[in-house]
Amino acid sequence: QIQLVESGGGVVQAGGSLRLSCTGSGRAFSTYTVAWFRQSPGKEREFVAVLRWSGVADPARGRFFIARDNAKNAVYLQMSNLQPEDTAIYYCAAQKGVGVRPEKYTDWGRGTQVTVSS
């Protein structure tokens, strides 16, 4: 089990960019699959991006890019061309396996708010 903390959220105008950070505790951080999810009020938690065991980014979200720096125990979500519909609380999560379903992830951060104005 590890602890995760998100940061980097804020308020941006449509078309802007943000980089979110997820910092994990412990030397075992590099052995976990880390993914980003988001959730808006009244909606279910939605998968955003994930780095697989190989370190290759999942292409599911074209405007977002995920990368990790194990030396810093950090995973980043680079978001570009943000739109109002991207407004949500963004969470990072970790598991020992591989997958995009939220229920597979065993450790979660508390989230960071991203607000995109029109």
XYZ file of N, CA, C and O in Angstrom:
472
model
N 0.834 -1.183 0.000
C 0.000 0.000 0.000
C 0.883 1.252 0.000
O 1.892 1.306 0.693
N 0.468 2.226 -0.810
C 1.213 3.474 -0.904
C 0.263 4.650 -0.728
O -0.963 4.515 -0.840
N 0.849 5.800 -0.473
C 0.084 7.026 -0.343
C 0.328 7.907 -1.559
O 1.464 8.045 -2.017
N -0.735 8.497 -2.072
C -0.666 9.318 -3.267
C -1.209 10.708 -2.982
O -2.228 10.857 -2.311
N -0.539 11.712 -3.524
C -0.958 13.097 -3.360
C -0.925 13.787 -4.715
O 0.110 13.819 -5.375
N -2.061 14.362 -5.118
C -2.146 15.100 -6.373
C -1.906 16.585 -6.137
O -2.213 17.116 -5.072
N -1.400 17.246 -7.166
C -1.225 18.689 -7.128
C -1.211 19.221 -8.559
O -1.120 18.453 -9.508
N -1.299 20.527 -8.694
C -1.207 21.163 -9.998
C -2.518 21.627 -10.589
O -2.525 22.234 -11.664
N -3.628 21.360 -9.923
C -4.912 21.810 -10.422
C -5.063 23.313 -10.295
O -4.271 23.989 -9.644
N -6.099 23.828 -10.937
C -6.349 25.253 -10.886
C -7.410 25.656 -11.875
O -8.138 24.818 -12.415
N -7.499 26.949 -12.122
C -8.469 27.515 -13.049
C -7.733 28.028 -14.280
O -6.779 28.806 -14.158
N -8.165 27.586 -15.452
C -7.554 28.021 -16.703
C -8.640 28.359 -17.712
O -9.778 27.902 -17.598
N -8.281 29.150 -18.696
C -9.192 29.457 -19.786
C -9.197 28.334 -20.811
O -8.231 27.574 -20.919
N -10.293 28.221 -21.535
C -10.375 27.226 -22.596
C -9.206 27.381 -23.559
O -8.852 28.493 -23.960
N -8.610 26.255 -23.911
C -7.441 26.259 -24.773
C -6.126 26.260 -24.024
O -5.067 26.071 -24.636
N -6.187 26.439 -22.725
C -4.988 26.473 -21.918
C -4.485 25.093 -21.555
O -5.054 24.072 -21.939
N -3.408 25.076 -20.777
C -2.764 23.828 -20.399
C -2.495 23.782 -18.903
O -2.353 24.821 -18.243
N -2.425 22.582 -18.386
C -2.058 22.336 -17.005
C -1.258 21.049 -16.931
O -1.462 20.140 -17.742
N -0.369 20.970 -15.953
C 0.314 19.728 -15.662
C 0.011 19.321 -14.235
O 0.333 20.049 -13.293
N -0.617 18.172 -14.092
C -0.921 17.625 -12.788
C 0.183 16.675 -12.352
O 0.772 15.974 -13.174
N 0.440 16.656 -11.065
C 1.451 15.773 -10.511
C 0.824 14.837 -9.493
O -0.076 15.224 -8.750
N 1.304 13.614 -9.477
C 0.913 12.632 -8.487
C 2.185 12.117 -7.854
O 3.019 11.502 -8.530
N 2.340 12.369 -6.579
C 3.532 11.951 -5.857
C 3.192 10.786 -4.939
O 2.234 10.862 -4.167
N 3.978 9.722 -5.024
C 3.742 8.533 -4.228
C 4.813 8.312 -3.183
O 5.958 8.737 -3.341
N 4.429 7.649 -2.123
C 5.355 7.341 -1.043
C 5.933 5.946 -1.220
O 5.314 5.067 -1.831
N 7.121 5.742 -0.683
C 7.712 4.419 -0.653
C 8.550 4.074 -1.868
O 8.301 4.541 -2.974
N 9.518 3.200 -1.650
C 10.402 2.784 -2.741
C 9.728 1.838 -3.720
O 10.253 1.613 -4.806
N 8.581 1.284 -3.350
C 7.858 0.375 -4.226
C 6.999 1.097 -5.254
O 6.328 0.454 -6.056
N 7.016 2.415 -5.250
C 6.177 3.186 -6.153
C 6.362 2.773 -7.607
O 5.388 2.694 -8.366
N 7.580 2.511 -8.013
C 7.872 2.190 -9.406
C 7.276 0.861 -9.847
O 7.184 0.599 -11.050
N 6.867 0.015 -8.924
C 6.288 -1.283 -9.263
C 4.781 -1.219 -9.469
O 4.182 -2.214 -9.862
N 4.178 -0.084 -9.217
C 2.737 0.073 -9.353
C 2.365 0.647 -10.714
O 3.097 1.473 -11.287
N 1.213 0.229 -11.206
C 0.577 0.909 -12.321
C -0.178 2.111 -11.770
O -0.960 1.971 -10.832
N 0.071 3.275 -12.334
C -0.563 4.502 -11.871
C -1.402 5.087 -12.997
O -0.935 5.196 -14.135
N -2.621 5.441 -12.681
C -3.550 5.979 -13.662
C -4.193 7.253 -13.141
O -4.177 7.534 -11.939
N -4.753 8.004 -14.065
C -5.511 9.199 -13.734
C -6.984 8.986 -14.067
O -7.323 8.456 -15.131
N -7.829 9.419 -13.147
C -9.268 9.412 -13.324
C -9.795 10.806 -13.025
O -9.099 11.635 -12.442
N -11.034 11.057 -13.418
C -11.665 12.322 -13.082
C -13.135 12.100 -12.790
O -13.744 11.136 -13.250
N -13.700 13.035 -12.026
C -15.096 12.924 -11.650
C -15.702 14.302 -11.464
O -15.126 15.157 -10.792
N -16.866 14.500 -12.066
C -17.643 15.718 -11.909
C -18.866 15.418 -11.059
O -19.309 14.267 -10.986
N -19.446 16.434 -10.416
C -20.641 16.194 -9.600
C -21.758 15.522 -10.390
O -22.080 15.935 -11.500
N -22.330 14.479 -9.817
C -23.420 13.772 -10.455
C -23.012 12.788 -11.527
O -23.879 12.171 -12.154
N -21.717 12.626 -11.756
C -21.235 11.707 -12.774
C -20.360 10.627 -12.150
O -19.794 10.805 -11.078
N -20.239 9.513 -12.863
C -19.380 8.436 -12.408
C -17.922 8.776 -12.684
O -17.602 9.574 -13.564
N -17.062 8.157 -11.916
C -15.640 8.355 -12.116
C -15.219 7.824 -13.488
O -15.595 6.723 -13.891
N -14.419 8.610 -14.197
C -14.066 8.335 -15.574
C -12.563 8.147 -15.722
O -11.772 8.942 -15.218
N -12.174 7.125 -16.439
C -10.765 6.894 -16.739
C -10.238 7.980 -17.666
O -10.910 8.392 -18.614
N -9.000 8.428 -17.415
C -8.377 9.464 -18.226
C -7.139 8.949 -18.946
O -7.021 9.050 -20.165
N -6.200 8.399 -18.208
C -4.942 7.970 -18.816
C -4.221 7.012 -17.890
O -4.443 7.004 -16.677
N -3.317 6.213 -18.462
C -2.546 5.261 -17.672
C -1.219 4.969 -18.360
O -1.131 4.966 -19.591
N -0.195 4.733 -17.561
C 1.081 4.216 -18.041
C 1.130 2.725 -17.738
O 0.931 2.321 -16.590
N 1.403 1.923 -18.754
C 1.499 0.489 -18.568
C 2.861 0.120 -17.999
O 3.716 0.970 -17.809
N 3.054 -1.174 -17.719
C 4.299 -1.637 -17.131
C 5.504 -1.252 -17.985
O 6.587 -0.997 -17.459
N 5.306 -1.197 -19.305
C 6.392 -0.865 -20.213
C 6.754 0.608 -20.204
O 7.786 0.993 -20.749
N 5.915 1.431 -19.619
C 6.132 2.862 -19.609
C 5.547 3.593 -20.796
O 5.712 4.798 -20.916
N 4.870 2.881 -21.688
C 4.248 3.481 -22.854
C 2.903 4.082 -22.464
O 2.093 3.435 -21.803
N 2.676 5.300 -22.887
C 1.433 5.979 -22.558
C 0.263 5.364 -23.303
O 0.371 5.007 -24.477
N -0.868 5.274 -22.637
C -2.097 4.820 -23.254
C -2.647 5.943 -24.118
O -2.798 7.072 -23.638
N -2.996 5.670 -25.385
C -3.452 6.730 -26.292
C -4.931 7.049 -26.192
O -5.469 7.699 -27.083
N -5.598 6.620 -25.141
C -7.033 6.787 -25.035
C -7.484 8.248 -25.032
O -8.578 8.549 -25.507
N -6.675 9.134 -24.512
C -7.014 10.552 -24.459
C -5.995 11.333 -25.277
O -4.846 11.496 -24.864
N -6.417 11.842 -26.435
C -5.506 12.472 -27.375
C -4.884 13.771 -26.923
O -3.758 14.088 -27.312
N -5.588 14.549 -26.105
C -5.072 15.845 -25.676
C -4.236 15.758 -24.416
O -3.618 16.753 -24.039
N -4.234 14.607 -23.787
C -3.516 14.430 -22.531
C -2.341 13.492 -22.730
O -2.386 12.584 -23.567
N -1.299 13.712 -21.951
C -0.123 12.864 -22.012
C 0.330 12.535 -20.605
O 0.439 13.419 -19.762
N 0.594 11.255 -20.359
C 1.003 10.810 -19.037
C 2.455 10.357 -19.075
O 2.897 9.712 -20.028
N 3.197 10.710 -18.050
C 4.593 10.316 -17.938
C 4.935 10.119 -16.465
O 4.234 10.630 -15.590
N 5.998 9.378 -16.211
C 6.407 9.174 -14.826
C 7.905 9.347 -14.664
O 8.688 9.110 -15.590
N 8.279 9.763 -13.475
C 9.670 9.915 -13.100
C 9.845 9.146 -11.797
O 9.539 9.653 -10.717
N 10.320 7.922 -11.903
C 10.435 7.077 -10.723
C 11.465 7.594 -9.729
O 11.360 7.327 -8.532
N 12.463 8.320 -10.223
C 13.457 8.893 -9.326
C 12.827 9.894 -8.369
O 13.328 10.105 -7.260
N 11.736 10.518 -8.800
C 11.029 11.481 -7.971
C 9.732 10.924 -7.402
O 8.976 11.657 -6.767
N 9.474 9.641 -7.633
C 8.220 9.017 -7.202
C 7.016 9.825 -7.669
O 6.087 10.092 -6.899
N 7.031 10.197 -8.946
C 5.996 11.073 -9.466
C 5.459 10.581 -10.802
O 6.187 10.011 -11.614
N 4.179 10.819 -11.006
C 3.514 10.603 -12.279
C 2.830 11.904 -12.661
O 2.207 12.551 -11.819
N 2.960 12.275 -13.922
C 2.443 13.549 -14.387
C 1.347 13.344 -15.425
O 1.381 12.395 -16.211
N 0.390 14.246 -15.424
C -0.619 14.301 -16.461
C -0.534 15.674 -17.110
O -0.909 16.676 -16.500
N -0.017 15.712 -18.334
C 0.084 16.950 -19.088
C -1.181 17.107 -19.918
O -1.467 16.264 -20.770
N -1.911 18.170 -19.675
C -3.172 18.408 -20.349
C -3.063 19.663 -21.203
O -2.641 20.716 -20.718
N -3.454 19.557 -22.458
C -3.408 20.685 -23.370
C -4.770 20.890 -24.018
O -5.609 19.988 -24.037
N -4.964 22.089 -24.569
C -6.231 22.448 -25.209
C -7.424 22.080 -24.333
O -8.380 21.446 -24.779
N -7.360 22.498 -23.095
C -8.418 22.174 -22.147
C -9.732 22.837 -22.537
O -9.754 23.960 -23.042
N -10.814 22.135 -22.295
C -12.152 22.600 -22.605
C -13.011 22.578 -21.352
O -12.707 21.863 -20.388
N -14.106 23.346 -21.337
C -14.966 23.375 -20.144
C -15.424 21.997 -19.686
O -15.570 21.770 -18.481
N -15.632 21.085 -20.611
C -16.056 19.744 -20.240
C -14.980 18.939 -19.526
O -15.258 17.857 -19.000
N -13.762 19.454 -19.500
C -12.693 18.812 -18.748
C -12.734 19.169 -17.272
O -11.959 18.616 -16.486
N -13.593 20.089 -16.902
C -13.711 20.492 -15.509
C -14.123 19.299 -14.650
O -15.127 18.641 -14.918
N -13.335 19.016 -13.634
C -13.582 17.865 -12.771
C -12.540 17.834 -11.667
O -11.564 18.583 -11.690
N -12.765 16.955 -10.719
C -11.717 16.611 -9.770
C -10.911 15.474 -10.383
O -11.479 14.460 -10.794
N -9.611 15.642 -10.437
C -8.735 14.648 -11.026
C -8.031 13.868 -9.929
O -7.469 14.448 -9.000
N -8.067 12.552 -10.052
C -7.479 11.656 -9.075
C -6.395 10.802 -9.711
O -6.527 10.374 -10.853
N -5.345 10.532 -8.977
C -4.432 9.483 -9.378
C -4.690 8.263 -8.510
O -5.146 8.366 -7.367
N -4.430 7.102 -9.080
C -4.684 5.850 -8.392
C -3.635 4.828 -8.796
O -3.039 4.925 -9.871
N -3.427 3.832 -7.946
C -2.387 2.838 -8.182
C -2.887 1.433 -7.899
O -3.760 1.219 -7.058
N -2.315 0.471 -8.609
C -2.573 -0.939 -8.387
C -1.353 -1.731 -8.808
O -0.514 -1.235 -9.562
N -1.268 -2.975 -8.375
C -0.151 -3.834 -8.762
C -0.361 -4.463 -10.134
O 0.603 -4.879 -10.786
N -1.609 -4.535 -10.587
C -1.917 -5.113 -11.877
C -2.015 -4.067 -12.972
O -1.427 -2.984 -12.894
N -2.765 -4.401 -14.019
C -2.944 -3.521 -15.168
C -4.427 -3.457 -15.508
O -5.117 -4.479 -15.496
N -4.927 -2.272 -15.804
C -6.316 -2.126 -16.181
C -6.766 -0.691 -16.101
O -6.030 0.185 -15.627
N -7.973 -0.431 -16.579
C -8.528 0.915 -16.587
C -9.802 1.013 -15.766
O -10.399 2.087 -15.702
N -10.234 -0.069 -15.153
C -11.437 -0.030 -14.340
C -11.115 0.494 -12.950
O -10.186 0.011 -12.302
N -11.872 1.469 -12.471
C -11.579 2.055 -11.160
C -11.531 1.050 -10.026
O -10.725 1.194 -9.101
N -12.379 0.024 -10.096
C -12.451 -0.940 -9.001
C -11.187 -1.767 -8.855
O -10.980 -2.400 -7.817
N -10.337 -1.789 -9.864
C -9.080 -2.525 -9.781
C -8.000 -1.770 -9.010
O -7.009 -2.372 -8.596
N -8.187 -0.494 -8.843
C -7.168 0.321 -8.198
C -7.363 0.328 -6.696
O -8.482 0.555 -6.201
N -6.294 0.080 -5.977
C -6.355 -0.130 -4.535
C -5.966 1.090 -3.713
O -6.278 1.152 -2.518
N -5.283 2.034 -4.309
C -4.815 3.219 -3.593
C -5.156 4.463 -4.390
O -4.904 4.536 -5.595
N -5.710 5.448 -3.696
C -6.193 6.663 -4.344
C -5.719 7.905 -3.620
O -5.627 7.929 -2.390
N -5.435 8.948 -4.405
C -5.212 10.251 -3.828
C -6.534 10.922 -3.528
O -7.610 10.406 -3.837
N -6.466 12.087 -2.929
C -7.684 12.811 -2.575
C -8.202 13.701 -3.693
O -9.311 14.221 -3.600
N -7.437 13.890 -4.741
C -7.879 14.631 -5.903
C -7.421 16.075 -5.925
O -7.080 16.661 -4.899
N -7.416 16.645 -7.127
C -7.110 18.052 -7.324
C -8.105 18.626 -8.328
O -8.412 18.004 -9.341
N -8.621 19.802 -8.034
C -9.678 20.396 -8.851
C -9.110 21.087 -10.083
O -8.175 21.890 -9.989
N -9.687 20.776 -11.232
C -9.380 21.455 -12.479
C -10.646 22.132 -12.967
O -11.680 21.479 -13.139
N -10.573 23.435 -13.181
C -11.715 24.203 -13.669
C -11.307 24.937 -14.935
O -10.327 25.687 -14.932
N -12.062 24.726 -16.001
C -11.783 25.353 -17.286
C -12.918 26.312 -17.603
O -14.075 25.906 -17.724
N -12.596 27.580 -17.744
C -13.594 28.592 -18.028
C -13.749 28.779 -19.533
O -12.812 28.582 -20.308
N -14.953 29.180 -19.928
C -15.229 29.393 -21.341
C -15.055 30.843 -21.738
O -14.948 31.171 -22.907
